[in-house]
mmCIF file of C-alpha atoms in Angstrom:
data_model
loop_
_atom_site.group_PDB
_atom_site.id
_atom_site.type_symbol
_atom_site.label_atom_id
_atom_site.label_comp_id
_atom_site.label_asym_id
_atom_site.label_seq_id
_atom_site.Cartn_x
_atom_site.Cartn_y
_atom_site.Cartn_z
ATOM 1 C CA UNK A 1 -31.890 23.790 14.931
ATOM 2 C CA UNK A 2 -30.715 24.590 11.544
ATOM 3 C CA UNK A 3 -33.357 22.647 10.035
ATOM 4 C CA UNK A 4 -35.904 24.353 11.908
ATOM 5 C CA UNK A 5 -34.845 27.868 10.859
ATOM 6 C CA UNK A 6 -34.654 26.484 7.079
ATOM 7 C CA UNK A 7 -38.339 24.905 7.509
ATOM 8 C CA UNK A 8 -39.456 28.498 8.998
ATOM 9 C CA UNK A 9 -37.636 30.495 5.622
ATOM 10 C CA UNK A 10 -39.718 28.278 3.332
ATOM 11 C CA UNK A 11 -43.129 28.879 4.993
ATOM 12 C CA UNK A 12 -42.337 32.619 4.145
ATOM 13 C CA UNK A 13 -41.617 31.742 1.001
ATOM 14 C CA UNK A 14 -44.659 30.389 0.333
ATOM 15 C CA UNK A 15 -46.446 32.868 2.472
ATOM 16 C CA UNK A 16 -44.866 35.829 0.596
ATOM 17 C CA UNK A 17 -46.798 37.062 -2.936
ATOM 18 C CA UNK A 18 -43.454 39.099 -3.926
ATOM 19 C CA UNK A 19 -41.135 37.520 -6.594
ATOM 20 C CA UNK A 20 -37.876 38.817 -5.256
ATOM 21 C CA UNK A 21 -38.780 37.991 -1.763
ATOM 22 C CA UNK A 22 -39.598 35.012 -2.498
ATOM 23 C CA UNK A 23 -36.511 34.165 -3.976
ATOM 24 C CA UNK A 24 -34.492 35.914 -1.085
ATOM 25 C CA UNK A 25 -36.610 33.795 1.506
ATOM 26 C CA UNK A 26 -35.452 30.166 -0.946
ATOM 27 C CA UNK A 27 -32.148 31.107 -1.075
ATOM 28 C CA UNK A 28 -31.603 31.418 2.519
ATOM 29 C CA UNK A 29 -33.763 28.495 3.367
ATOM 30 C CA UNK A 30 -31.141 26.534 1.620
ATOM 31 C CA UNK A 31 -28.386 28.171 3.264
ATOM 32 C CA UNK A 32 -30.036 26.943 6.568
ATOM 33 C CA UNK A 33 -30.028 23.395 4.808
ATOM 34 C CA UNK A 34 -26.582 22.908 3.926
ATOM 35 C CA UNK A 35 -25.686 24.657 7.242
ATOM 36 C CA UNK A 36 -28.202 21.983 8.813
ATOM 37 C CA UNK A 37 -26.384 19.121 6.493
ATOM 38 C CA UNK A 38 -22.628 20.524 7.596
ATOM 39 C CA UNK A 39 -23.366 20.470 11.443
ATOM 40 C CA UNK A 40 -24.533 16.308 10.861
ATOM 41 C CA UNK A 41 -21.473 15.591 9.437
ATOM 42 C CA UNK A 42 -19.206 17.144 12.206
ATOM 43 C CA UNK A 43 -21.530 15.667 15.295
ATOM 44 C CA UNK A 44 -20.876 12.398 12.902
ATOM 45 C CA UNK A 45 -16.941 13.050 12.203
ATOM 46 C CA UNK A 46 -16.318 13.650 16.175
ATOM 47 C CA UNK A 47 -18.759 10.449 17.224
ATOM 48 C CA UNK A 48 -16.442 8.617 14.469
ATOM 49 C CA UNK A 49 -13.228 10.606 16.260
ATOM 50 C CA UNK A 50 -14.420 9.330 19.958
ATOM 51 C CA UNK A 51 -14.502 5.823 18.753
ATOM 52 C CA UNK A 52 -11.499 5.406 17.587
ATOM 53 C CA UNK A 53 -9.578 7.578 20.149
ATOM 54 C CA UNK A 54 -7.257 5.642 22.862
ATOM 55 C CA UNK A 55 -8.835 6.513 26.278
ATOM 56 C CA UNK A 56 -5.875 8.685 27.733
ATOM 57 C CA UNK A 57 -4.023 7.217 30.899
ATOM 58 C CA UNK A 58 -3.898 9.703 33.544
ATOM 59 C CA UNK A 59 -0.347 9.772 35.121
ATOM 60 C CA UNK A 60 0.718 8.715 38.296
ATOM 61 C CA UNK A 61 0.812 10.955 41.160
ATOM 62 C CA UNK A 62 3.597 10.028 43.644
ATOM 63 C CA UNK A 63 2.061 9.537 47.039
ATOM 64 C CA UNK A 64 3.972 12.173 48.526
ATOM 65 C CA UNK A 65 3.030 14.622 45.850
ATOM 66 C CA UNK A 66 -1.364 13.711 46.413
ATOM 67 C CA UNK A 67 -0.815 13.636 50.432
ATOM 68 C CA UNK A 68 -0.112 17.337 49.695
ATOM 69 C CA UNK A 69 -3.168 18.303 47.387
#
């Protein structure tokens, strides 16, 4: 999604014939990048996170305690 919105700011920059918009519409393509670039490596940090985790036991519910749930 990030990606896209960069893609989108650097069509206007090319679209637009003003200097200082153009420049405004570059700088926050690239903001959009590195936003785009940050959000891979956290989806990448927590797929790395899930792999290594322990799967977590669930504890034990006496009988008595589930017969009255």
């Amino acid at each position: 999604e990030f990606q896209k919105h960069a893609d989108e700011c650097r069509r206007m920059a090319v679209a637009t014939q003003d200097a200082k918009s153009k420049a405004t519409w570059n700088e926050m393509a690239e903001r959009w990048a590195r936003a785009a670039v940050n959000q891979a490596q956290v989806e990448q940090q927590a797929i790395a996170l899930r792999r290594t985790r322990q799967p977590t036991r669930r504890a034990k519910v006496h009988g008595w305690l589930e017969a009255a749930v």
